[in-house]
Short mmCIF file of C-alpha atoms in Angstrom, two decimals:
data_model
loop_
_atom_site.label_atom_id
_atom_site.label_comp_id
_atom_site.label_asym_id
_atom_site.label_seq_id
_atom_site.Cartn_x
_atom_site.Cartn_y
_atom_site.Cartn_z
CA MET A 150 139.05 112.46 141.91
CA ARG A 151 141.04 109.54 140.53
CA LYS A 152 139.53 106.13 139.81
CA ARG A 153 139.96 103.12 137.55
CA PHE A 154 137.15 101.36 135.69
CA ASP A 155 136.73 98.52 133.24
CA LEU A 156 134.85 100.82 130.88
CA ALA A 157 134.60 104.60 130.49
CA ILE A 158 131.90 106.05 128.23
CA VAL A 159 132.08 109.66 127.09
CA GLY A 160 128.58 110.95 126.33
CA SER A 161 125.41 110.03 128.19
CA GLY A 162 122.83 110.14 125.42
CA PHE A 163 120.64 107.12 124.79
CA ALA A 164 123.42 105.07 123.17
CA GLY A 165 125.98 105.77 125.87
CA SER A 166 123.53 104.88 128.63
CA LEU A 167 122.41 101.68 126.88
CA THR A 168 126.05 100.66 126.48
CA ALA A 169 126.62 101.35 130.18
CA MET A 170 123.63 99.20 131.17
CA ILE A 171 124.81 96.30 129.04
CA ALA A 172 128.33 96.53 130.46
CA ARG A 173 126.96 96.45 134.00
CA ARG A 174 124.93 93.34 133.17
CA LEU A 175 128.17 91.80 131.93
CA GLY A 176 129.79 92.55 135.28
CA ARG A 177 131.98 95.44 134.20
CA SER A 178 132.62 98.55 136.25
CA VAL A 179 131.47 101.60 134.28
CA ILE A 180 131.65 105.37 134.42
CA LEU A 181 129.64 107.73 132.21
CA LEU A 182 131.16 111.16 131.57
CA GLU A 183 128.99 114.05 130.38
CA ARG A 184 130.09 117.60 129.65
CA GLY A 185 126.50 118.90 129.93
CA LYS A 186 123.67 118.21 132.34
CA HIS A 187 120.42 116.27 131.98
CA PRO A 188 117.78 116.93 130.88
CA ARG A 189 119.11 118.66 127.77
CA PHE A 190 118.03 119.19 124.18
CA ALA A 191 119.19 116.60 121.65
CA ILE A 192 118.36 116.05 118.01
CA GLY A 193 117.73 112.64 116.47
CA GLU A 194 114.27 111.65 117.65
CA SER A 195 112.42 109.35 115.26
CA SER A 196 112.53 105.61 115.79
CA THR A 197 111.73 102.92 113.22
CA PRO A 198 110.42 99.32 113.31
CA LEU A 199 113.96 97.96 112.95
CA ALA A 200 115.31 100.28 115.65
CA ASN A 201 112.55 99.25 118.03
CA LEU A 202 113.20 95.59 117.29
CA LEU A 203 116.88 96.13 118.14
CA LEU A 204 115.84 97.88 121.36
CA GLU A 205 113.69 94.84 122.22
CA GLU A 206 116.64 92.57 121.49
CA ILE A 207 118.91 94.56 123.80
CA ALA A 208 116.31 94.50 126.57
CA GLU A 209 115.74 90.74 126.27
CA ARG A 210 119.35 89.66 125.82
CA TYR A 211 120.73 91.76 128.68
CA ASP A 212 117.78 91.58 131.10
CA LEU A 213 116.75 95.23 130.98
CA PRO A 214 113.01 95.08 131.76
CA ALA A 215 112.65 98.85 132.22
CA ILE A 216 113.71 99.37 128.59
CA ARG A 217 111.47 96.76 126.96
CA PRO A 218 108.19 98.79 127.09
CA LEU A 219 109.80 101.69 125.21
CA SER A 220 109.88 99.70 121.99
CA LYS A 221 106.18 100.31 121.20
CA TRP A 222 103.71 103.15 121.64
CA GLY A 223 101.16 101.02 123.51
CA THR A 224 103.49 99.48 126.08
CA TRP A 225 105.25 102.85 126.50
CA GLN A 226 101.93 104.49 127.43
CA GLN A 227 101.14 101.73 129.91
CA ALA A 228 104.54 101.62 131.61
CA CYS A 229 105.79 105.22 131.35
CA PRO A 230 102.88 107.58 130.57
CA GLU A 231 104.76 110.45 132.19
CA LEU A 232 107.64 110.12 129.70
CA PRO A 233 106.90 112.24 126.59
CA CYS A 234 107.09 110.68 123.16
CA GLY A 235 105.40 110.90 119.78
CA LEU A 236 103.16 108.45 117.96
CA LYS A 237 104.78 107.25 114.74
CA ARG A 238 102.55 105.16 112.50
CA GLY A 239 104.69 105.56 109.41
CA PHE A 240 106.67 107.78 107.04
CA THR A 241 104.84 110.64 105.32
CA PHE A 242 106.30 112.50 102.34
CA TYR A 243 104.90 115.52 100.49
CA HIS A 244 106.53 117.17 97.49
CA HIS A 245 106.51 120.94 97.02
CA VAL A 246 107.73 123.52 94.53
CA LEU A 247 109.28 126.40 96.44
CA GLY A 248 107.31 129.60 96.07
CA GLN A 249 104.17 127.88 94.75
CA PRO A 250 101.01 126.76 96.56
CA ASP A 251 100.26 123.05 96.66
CA ALA A 252 98.04 121.89 93.80
CA PRO A 253 95.32 119.24 94.17
CA ASP A 254 96.81 115.75 94.09
CA PRO A 255 94.02 113.15 93.77
CA GLU A 256 96.36 110.51 92.32
CA HIS A 257 98.97 110.95 95.09
CA LYS A 258 101.70 111.76 92.60
CA ARG A 259 103.31 114.18 95.06
CA GLN A 260 102.78 112.01 98.13
CA LEU A 261 104.32 108.90 99.62
CA LEU A 262 102.77 107.27 102.70
CA VAL A 263 104.48 104.14 104.03
CA ALA A 264 102.79 102.68 107.09
CA ALA A 265 104.97 101.02 109.73
CA SER A 266 102.20 99.47 111.88
CA PRO A 267 98.53 98.51 111.50
CA HIS A 268 97.36 100.29 114.66
CA ASP A 269 98.54 102.58 117.46
CA ARG A 270 99.17 99.91 120.07
CA ILE A 271 102.20 98.46 118.28
CA ALA A 272 103.28 101.68 116.61
CA ASP A 273 106.74 103.21 116.68
CA THR A 274 107.58 106.37 118.58
CA HIS A 275 109.46 109.63 118.42
CA TRP A 276 111.81 109.91 121.38
CA TYR A 277 111.59 113.23 123.21
CA ARG A 278 115.29 113.09 123.83
CA ALA A 279 115.55 115.49 126.79
CA ASP A 280 113.43 113.17 128.94
CA PHE A 281 114.21 109.89 127.16
CA ASP A 282 117.98 110.26 127.57
CA ASP A 283 117.54 111.31 131.20
CA PHE A 284 115.39 108.22 131.85
CA LEU A 285 117.99 105.87 130.37
CA LEU A 286 120.78 107.54 132.31
CA ARG A 287 118.90 106.99 135.57
CA GLN A 288 118.41 103.34 134.65
CA ALA A 289 122.16 102.99 134.07
CA GLN A 290 122.82 104.52 137.49
CA LYS A 291 120.36 102.11 139.12
CA LEU A 292 122.41 99.26 137.66
CA GLY A 293 125.57 100.65 139.25
CA ALA A 294 127.13 102.80 136.57
CA GLU A 295 128.86 105.84 138.02
CA TYR A 296 128.13 109.21 136.45
CA LEU A 297 129.82 112.58 136.31
CA ASP A 298 128.06 115.47 134.62
CA GLU A 299 129.39 118.97 133.85
CA THR A 300 132.80 117.37 133.38
CA MET A 301 135.15 118.79 130.77
CA MET A 302 137.71 116.20 129.74
CA GLN A 303 140.84 117.92 128.46
CA SER A 304 143.20 115.12 127.45
CA VAL A 305 143.41 111.45 126.54
CA VAL A 306 146.52 109.38 127.19
CA LEU A 307 146.74 105.93 125.60
CA LEU A 308 148.68 103.78 128.09
CA PRO A 309 149.88 100.21 127.48
CA ASP A 310 147.18 98.72 129.71
CA ALA A 311 144.57 101.49 129.96
CA VAL A 312 143.19 104.77 128.67
CA GLU A 313 143.71 107.78 130.92
CA LEU A 314 141.25 110.69 130.81
CA ASN A 315 142.06 113.97 132.50
CA GLY A 316 139.80 116.95 132.98
CA ALA A 317 137.97 119.10 135.47
CA ARG A 318 134.59 119.31 137.17
CA HIS A 319 133.38 122.28 139.19
CA GLY A 320 136.95 123.53 139.58
CA HIS A 321 138.37 120.19 140.71
CA SER A 322 140.64 117.94 138.67
CA VAL A 323 139.33 114.60 137.44
CA SER A 324 141.49 111.69 136.34
CA ILE A 325 139.95 108.46 135.13
CA GLU A 326 141.66 105.26 134.00
CA ALA A 327 139.74 102.64 132.07
CA GLU A 328 140.70 99.41 130.41
CA PHE A 329 138.49 100.41 127.48
CA LEU A 330 136.89 103.66 126.29
CA VAL A 331 133.71 104.10 124.24
CA ASP A 332 133.01 107.42 122.56
CA ALA A 333 129.26 108.12 122.51
CA SER A 334 129.59 111.89 122.18
CA GLY A 335 128.24 112.29 118.63
CA PRO A 336 129.70 113.58 115.34
CA ARG A 337 132.99 115.50 115.58
CA GLY A 338 132.93 114.51 119.22
CA PHE A 339 135.35 113.81 122.02
CA LEU A 340 137.90 111.38 120.58
CA HIS A 341 137.81 112.91 117.13
CA ARG A 342 138.94 116.20 118.67
CA MET A 343 141.26 114.90 121.41
CA LEU A 344 143.16 112.50 119.16
CA GLY A 345 143.17 114.81 116.14
CA LEU A 346 141.63 112.13 113.95
CA PRO A 347 141.23 112.79 110.22
CA GLU A 348 137.82 113.56 108.75
CA GLU A 349 136.81 111.95 105.48
CA ARG A 350 134.03 112.70 103.02
CA PHE A 351 131.39 110.42 101.60
CA PRO A 352 132.12 110.09 97.86
CA ASP A 353 129.71 111.96 95.56
CA TYR A 354 127.76 113.27 98.54
CA PRO A 355 126.46 116.89 98.52
CA ALA A 356 127.56 119.31 101.22
CA THR A 357 124.53 120.05 103.39
CA GLN A 358 123.55 122.29 106.28
CA ALA A 359 120.73 122.15 108.82
CA LEU A 360 118.62 124.46 110.99
CA TYR A 361 116.18 123.13 113.59
CA SER A 362 114.35 123.70 116.86
CA HIS A 363 111.26 122.70 118.87
CA PHE A 364 107.93 124.50 118.50
CA SER A 365 104.51 124.63 120.14
CA GLY A 366 101.19 125.60 118.57
CA VAL A 367 101.86 123.96 115.20
CA LYS A 368 98.61 123.09 113.42
CA ARG A 369 98.06 119.62 111.99
CA ARG A 370 98.03 119.36 108.22
CA ASP A 371 95.18 116.83 108.31
CA ALA A 372 93.09 119.37 110.23
CA ILE A 373 93.78 122.16 107.73
CA ALA A 374 93.55 120.15 104.50
CA PRO A 375 92.21 116.63 105.11
CA GLU A 376 92.74 114.00 102.44
CA LYS A 377 89.77 113.21 100.19
CA GLU A 378 90.38 109.49 100.80
CA THR A 379 91.15 107.73 104.07
CA PRO A 380 94.94 107.36 104.27
CA PRO A 381 96.66 104.27 105.74
CA TYR A 382 97.20 106.21 109.00
CA PRO A 383 96.74 109.81 110.24
CA VAL A 384 99.31 111.53 108.08
CA GLU A 385 100.92 113.57 110.88
CA ASP A 386 101.18 110.65 113.31
CA ALA A 387 104.40 109.88 111.49
CA ALA A 388 107.82 111.16 110.55
CA VAL A 389 106.69 113.87 108.14
CA HIS A 390 108.99 114.88 105.28
CA HIS A 391 108.33 117.92 103.09
CA ILE A 392 110.53 117.54 100.02
CA PHE A 393 111.56 120.26 97.55
CA SER A 394 114.45 120.93 95.20
CA GLY A 395 117.63 121.26 97.26
CA GLY A 396 116.32 120.13 100.64
CA TRP A 397 113.57 119.01 102.93
CA VAL A 398 111.75 119.86 106.17
CA TRP A 399 111.00 117.35 108.92
CA MET A 400 108.17 117.49 111.45
CA LEU A 401 107.82 115.16 114.45
CA ARG A 402 104.94 115.54 116.91
CA PHE A 403 105.23 114.71 120.62
CA ASN A 404 102.40 114.15 123.07
CA ASN A 405 103.55 117.07 125.26
CA GLY A 406 102.51 119.62 122.62
CA ARG A 407 105.99 120.06 121.15
CA VAL A 408 106.90 119.61 117.50
CA SER A 409 110.45 119.00 116.36
CA ALA A 410 110.97 120.71 113.02
CA GLY A 411 113.96 121.63 110.91
CA VAL A 412 115.38 121.88 107.45
CA ALA A 413 118.31 120.14 105.79
CA ALA A 414 119.51 121.77 102.59
CA THR A 415 122.30 121.74 100.07
CA GLU A 416 124.83 124.53 100.38
CA LYS A 417 123.31 126.38 97.41
CA LEU A 418 119.84 126.53 98.96
CA ALA A 419 121.27 127.12 102.45
CA ALA A 420 123.11 130.17 101.09
CA GLU A 421 119.92 131.48 99.45
CA LEU A 422 118.02 131.11 102.72
CA GLN A 423 121.01 132.25 104.80
CA LEU A 424 120.45 129.44 107.28
CA HIS A 425 123.15 130.77 109.57
CA GLN A 426 120.75 133.59 110.50
CA GLY A 427 118.55 131.16 112.42
CA GLU A 428 114.96 132.27 113.00
CA ALA A 429 114.97 134.80 110.15
CA ALA A 430 116.04 132.04 107.73
CA TRP A 431 113.31 129.73 109.04
CA HIS A 432 110.65 132.35 108.25
CA ARG A 433 112.16 132.94 104.80
CA LEU A 434 111.76 129.23 104.13
CA LEU A 435 108.16 129.16 105.35
CA GLU A 436 107.32 132.02 103.01
CA ARG A 437 108.32 129.72 100.13
CA LEU A 438 106.17 126.87 101.46
CA PRO A 439 102.62 128.25 101.83
CA SER A 440 101.09 125.09 103.31
CA LEU A 441 103.77 124.88 106.01
CA GLN A 442 103.50 128.60 106.66
CA GLU A 443 99.83 128.02 107.46
CA GLN A 444 100.70 125.23 109.85
CA PHE A 445 103.24 127.43 111.65
CA ALA A 446 101.12 130.60 111.60
CA ALA A 447 100.49 130.52 115.37
CA ALA A 448 103.58 128.50 116.34
CA ARG A 449 106.06 129.56 118.98
CA CYS A 450 109.71 128.51 119.08
CA GLU A 451 110.42 126.80 122.42
CA GLU A 452 114.17 126.39 122.01
CA THR A 453 116.97 128.35 120.44
CA PHE A 454 117.49 127.70 116.74
CA TYR A 455 120.36 125.28 116.21
CA TYR A 456 122.46 125.68 113.08
CA THR A 457 124.79 123.00 111.69
CA PRO A 458 127.06 124.31 108.91
CA ARG A 459 128.34 120.82 107.96
CA LEU A 460 125.75 118.11 108.46
CA ALA A 461 127.46 114.99 107.09
CA PHE A 462 130.52 113.64 108.91
CA LEU A 463 132.82 110.62 108.71
CA SER A 464 135.77 110.02 110.98
CA GLY A 465 138.80 108.52 109.24
CA VAL A 466 139.51 106.24 112.23
CA MET A 467 136.89 104.48 114.36
CA HIS A 468 138.81 102.37 116.87
CA GLY A 469 142.14 101.76 118.51
CA GLU A 470 143.55 99.05 120.74
CA ARG A 471 141.57 100.23 123.77
CA TRP A 472 138.89 102.49 122.37
CA ALA A 473 136.04 102.55 119.91
CA MET A 474 133.46 105.02 118.64
CA LEU A 475 129.80 104.17 118.48
CA PRO A 476 128.42 104.63 114.95
CA SER A 477 126.79 107.91 116.01
CA ALA A 478 130.24 109.29 116.87
CA ALA A 479 132.02 107.75 113.88
CA GLY A 480 129.75 109.18 111.23
CA PHE A 481 126.50 110.87 110.34
CA VAL A 482 124.75 111.30 107.01
CA ASP A 483 121.34 113.00 107.26
CA PRO A 484 118.12 112.63 109.29
CA LEU A 485 116.26 111.68 106.10
CA LEU A 486 114.65 108.21 106.54
CA SER A 487 115.56 108.05 110.25
CA THR A 488 118.58 105.81 109.65
CA GLY A 489 120.58 106.99 112.67
CA PHE A 490 118.86 104.92 115.37
CA PRO A 491 119.14 101.48 113.74
CA LEU A 492 122.76 102.16 112.73
CA THR A 493 123.65 103.16 116.28
CA LEU A 494 121.75 100.32 117.97
CA LEU A 495 123.43 97.79 115.68
CA GLY A 496 126.73 99.26 116.86
CA VAL A 497 125.71 98.98 120.51
CA LEU A 498 124.88 95.30 120.05
CA ARG A 499 128.13 94.59 118.21
CA LEU A 500 130.25 96.29 120.87
CA ALA A 501 128.34 94.38 123.53
CA GLU A 502 129.35 91.12 121.86
CA ILE A 503 132.97 92.23 121.97
CA PHE A 504 132.71 93.03 125.69
CA ALA A 505 131.07 89.66 126.36
CA GLU A 506 133.15 87.31 124.24
CA CYS A 507 136.70 88.61 124.44
CA SER A 508 139.09 88.89 127.33
CA ARG A 509 140.24 92.44 128.00
CA THR A 510 143.71 91.84 126.52
CA SER A 511 142.88 89.25 123.87
CA SER A 512 143.99 89.66 120.27
CA ALA A 513 140.54 88.35 119.41
CA ARG A 514 139.13 91.65 120.60
CA GLN A 515 141.19 93.51 118.02
CA ALA A 516 139.92 91.25 115.26
CA MET A 517 136.35 91.87 116.40
CA LEU A 518 136.95 95.61 116.59
CA GLN A 519 138.27 95.60 113.03
CA ASP A 520 135.19 93.70 111.90
CA TYR A 521 132.98 96.14 113.84
CA ALA A 522 134.62 99.13 112.15
CA GLY A 523 134.43 97.51 108.72
CA ARG A 524 130.70 96.81 109.07
CA THR A 525 129.96 100.27 110.44
CA TYR A 526 131.91 102.07 107.71
CA ALA A 527 130.22 99.97 105.02
CA GLU A 528 126.76 100.72 106.46
CA LEU A 529 127.48 104.44 106.69
CA HIS A 530 128.68 104.49 103.07
CA ALA A 531 125.62 102.51 101.92
CA THR A 532 123.39 105.01 103.70
CA ALA A 533 125.25 107.94 102.14
CA ARG A 534 124.88 106.49 98.63
CA LEU A 535 121.11 106.26 99.12
CA ILE A 536 120.72 109.73 100.66
CA ALA A 537 122.91 111.30 97.95
CA ALA A 538 120.66 109.82 95.27
CA LEU A 539 117.58 111.13 97.09
CA TYR A 540 119.03 114.65 97.25
CA ALA A 541 119.81 114.46 93.55
CA ASN A 542 116.14 113.75 92.80
CA MET A 543 114.31 116.07 95.16
CA ASP A 544 113.02 117.96 92.12
CA CYS A 545 111.57 114.75 90.62
CA PHE A 546 109.29 113.10 93.13
CA GLU A 547 108.52 110.05 91.02
CA VAL A 548 112.17 109.01 91.11
CA PHE A 549 112.61 110.17 94.72
CA SER A 550 109.71 108.04 95.96
CA ALA A 551 110.90 105.02 93.96
CA LEU A 552 114.41 105.30 95.41
CA SER A 553 112.90 105.54 98.90
CA LEU A 554 111.40 102.09 98.36
CA LEU A 555 114.93 100.65 98.31
CA TYR A 556 115.16 101.63 101.97
CA PHE A 557 111.68 100.50 102.93
CA ALA A 558 112.09 97.14 101.21
CA ALA A 559 115.42 96.46 102.95
CA ALA A 560 114.16 97.68 106.35
CA SER A 561 110.91 95.69 106.30
CA TYR A 562 112.73 92.56 105.13
CA SER A 563 115.34 92.95 107.90
CA GLU A 564 112.66 93.40 110.54
CA THR A 565 110.79 90.31 109.36
CA ALA A 566 113.94 88.17 109.29
CA ARG A 567 114.87 89.19 112.83
CA ARG A 568 111.36 88.55 114.12
CA LEU A 569 111.54 85.06 112.59
CA GLN A 570 114.83 84.47 114.44
CA LYS A 571 116.67 84.37 111.13
CA PRO A 572 119.19 87.21 111.46
CA GLU A 573 121.50 85.50 108.98
CA LEU A 574 119.10 86.61 106.23
CA ALA A 575 119.70 90.27 107.06
CA GLN A 576 123.04 90.77 108.73
CA LEU A 577 123.87 94.29 107.54
CA PHE A 578 121.90 97.49 107.39
CA LEU A 579 120.25 98.15 103.98
CA LEU A 580 121.23 94.61 102.93
CA TYR A 581 123.96 95.89 100.62
CA ASP A 582 125.84 92.59 101.10
CA ARG A 583 123.07 90.45 99.56
CA PRO A 584 124.13 89.32 96.06
CA ASP A 585 120.52 89.47 94.82
CA PHE A 586 120.08 93.10 95.96
CA GLY A 587 123.28 94.95 96.84
CA PRO A 588 124.90 95.20 93.37
CA LYS A 589 121.59 96.15 91.73
CA CYS A 590 120.95 98.77 94.39
CA GLU A 591 124.42 100.30 94.01
CA GLU A 592 124.08 100.45 90.22
CA ILE A 593 120.66 102.13 90.48
CA LEU A 594 121.91 104.71 92.97
CA LYS A 595 124.91 105.53 90.81
CA ARG A 596 122.62 106.19 87.84
CA ALA A 597 120.24 108.21 90.01
CA ARG A 598 122.98 110.62 91.12
CA GLY A 599 123.63 111.76 87.55
CA PRO A 600 121.55 113.69 85.01
CA ALA A 601 118.86 111.69 83.25
CA SER A 602 116.30 112.11 80.49
CA GLU A 603 112.60 111.45 81.11
CA GLU A 604 112.97 108.04 79.48
CA GLU A 605 115.94 107.20 81.70
CA LYS A 606 114.01 108.28 84.80
CA ALA A 607 111.09 106.06 83.86
CA ALA A 608 113.47 103.14 83.32
CA LEU A 609 115.08 103.82 86.69
CA VAL A 610 111.72 103.57 88.45
CA GLN A 611 111.03 100.21 86.84
CA ASP A 612 114.50 98.96 87.73
CA VAL A 613 113.87 99.87 91.38
CA LEU A 614 110.72 97.75 91.42
CA ARG A 615 112.60 94.82 89.87
CA ALA A 616 115.43 95.20 92.39
CA ILE A 617 113.21 95.18 95.46
CA GLU A 618 110.90 92.37 94.32
CA PRO A 619 112.99 89.57 95.93
CA LEU A 620 112.85 91.45 99.25
CA ASP A 621 109.37 92.93 99.07
CA VAL A 622 107.38 91.62 102.03
CA ALA A 623 105.21 94.75 102.35
CA GLY A 624 103.46 95.12 98.99
CA LEU A 625 105.79 97.91 97.87
CA CYS A 626 105.78 96.67 94.26
CA ARG A 627 102.01 97.16 94.00
CA THR A 628 101.58 100.21 91.79
CA ASP A 629 97.79 100.06 92.26
CA ARG A 630 98.31 101.45 95.76
CA ARG A 631 99.27 104.80 94.22
CA ASN A 632 102.04 105.66 96.70
CA TRP A 633 99.90 104.82 99.78
CA TYR A 634 101.24 101.64 101.39
CA PRO A 635 99.32 100.21 104.37
CA VAL A 636 100.50 97.39 106.61
CA GLU A 637 98.51 94.29 105.68
CA ALA A 638 99.00 90.73 106.83
CA GLU A 639 98.27 89.37 103.37
CA ASP A 640 101.39 91.01 101.94
CA LEU A 641 103.64 89.19 104.36
CA LEU A 642 101.78 85.90 103.99
CA ARG A 643 102.20 86.03 100.21
CA ALA A 644 105.92 86.74 100.67
CA ALA A 645 106.60 83.96 103.18
CA SER A 646 108.98 82.10 100.88
CA LYS A 647 111.17 85.22 100.52
CA VAL A 648 112.07 84.93 104.20
CA GLU A 649 112.26 81.12 104.05
CA ALA A 650 109.15 80.73 106.18
CA SER A 651 105.89 78.83 106.04
CA LYS A 652 102.45 80.44 106.25
CA ASP A 653 102.07 79.08 109.79
CA GLU A 654 105.36 80.71 110.84
CA ILE A 655 104.19 84.05 109.46
CA VAL A 656 100.83 83.79 111.24
CA ALA A 657 102.64 83.03 114.51
CA LEU A 658 104.98 85.98 113.95
CA LEU A 659 102.08 88.35 113.34
CA ARG A 660 100.25 87.16 116.44
CA ARG A 661 103.37 87.56 118.57
CA SER A 662 103.76 91.07 117.18
CA GLY A 663 100.23 92.12 118.14
CA PHE A 664 98.79 92.18 114.63
CA GLU A 665 94.98 92.05 114.49
CA ALA A 666 92.40 90.71 112.01
CA LEU A 667 94.54 87.81 110.80
CA PRO A 668 93.15 85.45 108.16
CA LEU A 669 92.59 81.88 109.31
#
């Protein structure tokens, strides 16, 4: 086989398929190349309000009506009930001391619940990637993208007017030429290997490892030990984080009975648990977490255990004259806070603008690619600074939960600005470029990564609240909520001026978004 295309995309996960769909809508010829075969297991499953808003934006801007319903739980269930997903009403955090049972916590000092929606109908979702990625791939094919699976590409040749890819499929040679190449193959992926690109490290970031799989028969925490008060949402209809010194466990529930669960840990803890041993290490961890051990008492592993010896990754080069990596291929930090989806979808939108606005040989395209790489690198580094500070404070939940509010304040502000059609208020992920937030945030995170006395920790918590106040549209500065943050219309109405909006504009936004019980 030998063909020429406008665009070749290596990797047919959700981001590669979305990029292919956009390119087809822009009139480009496209081929997707996949070394595996769908459906297949993939990690990275928890969406967020900002990620879903970006998915909506892609669907609207590029006329992709089949994708639009997947941005909310309610519309997903109406349009694609056969496609598995999980209900995500918010972010749930519990703090543990390894080897000790959980103590009563009536004041929520070892909990953090941050709601993302007021009810199920407009809630976020967990993407069951085996079926979700397969669905998006089929949509790309319907739009005319060609697809080759089980194809092992063995070389890349950068020609003056094209990129040449050579490989094999089912014993037959494959040669593809494309005017532009997008790498959507994930961390340490195709172009990083083929071009021998350098790998960099995030400054002051801990080396981490991960172990994960899918399970069935996992009991719900709220069925075993229900809260004494009514929480803002069912605590396990969320991205659940179990935090302890040196690492954390995630749990994501799907409506097909599966639970995605795994651990990310510093090298010291990973060595203690011997994560490389897979299932045996998982059970060693559960023995140190009695409440999780009870939840997994009757669980069955439905996949192999996947072990990642080096979790964080950053490629030293992200683009060339005729190629670019999506953010998911250029770098990865940690699944903590579900930052991967919005980072990647922002990259998809930015590359789409390059495809749409620049001629295929224009020097303007190179300028836009340089800007794309600069923004992506800066966002990855900003994410790494936050996650590094969180790892440094996993033994002190008061500081950990306060630092988490830096993310939630920036994310909720960004979502609101975009819904108001004011993207200029929130151009970059985590808003690190805002002069009233970015420098304060960076200074706080630098302090948080180092040792601190109890007085310094208390001061750090107060400084976080002062830093997020100009962005707080979700009542995150309200200490009377005792670490349980619901979604309430009044919070956004009171904060209207922070997003340069009137009360009427906020009411209209909430009604468009499906919010109920609005004040008159």
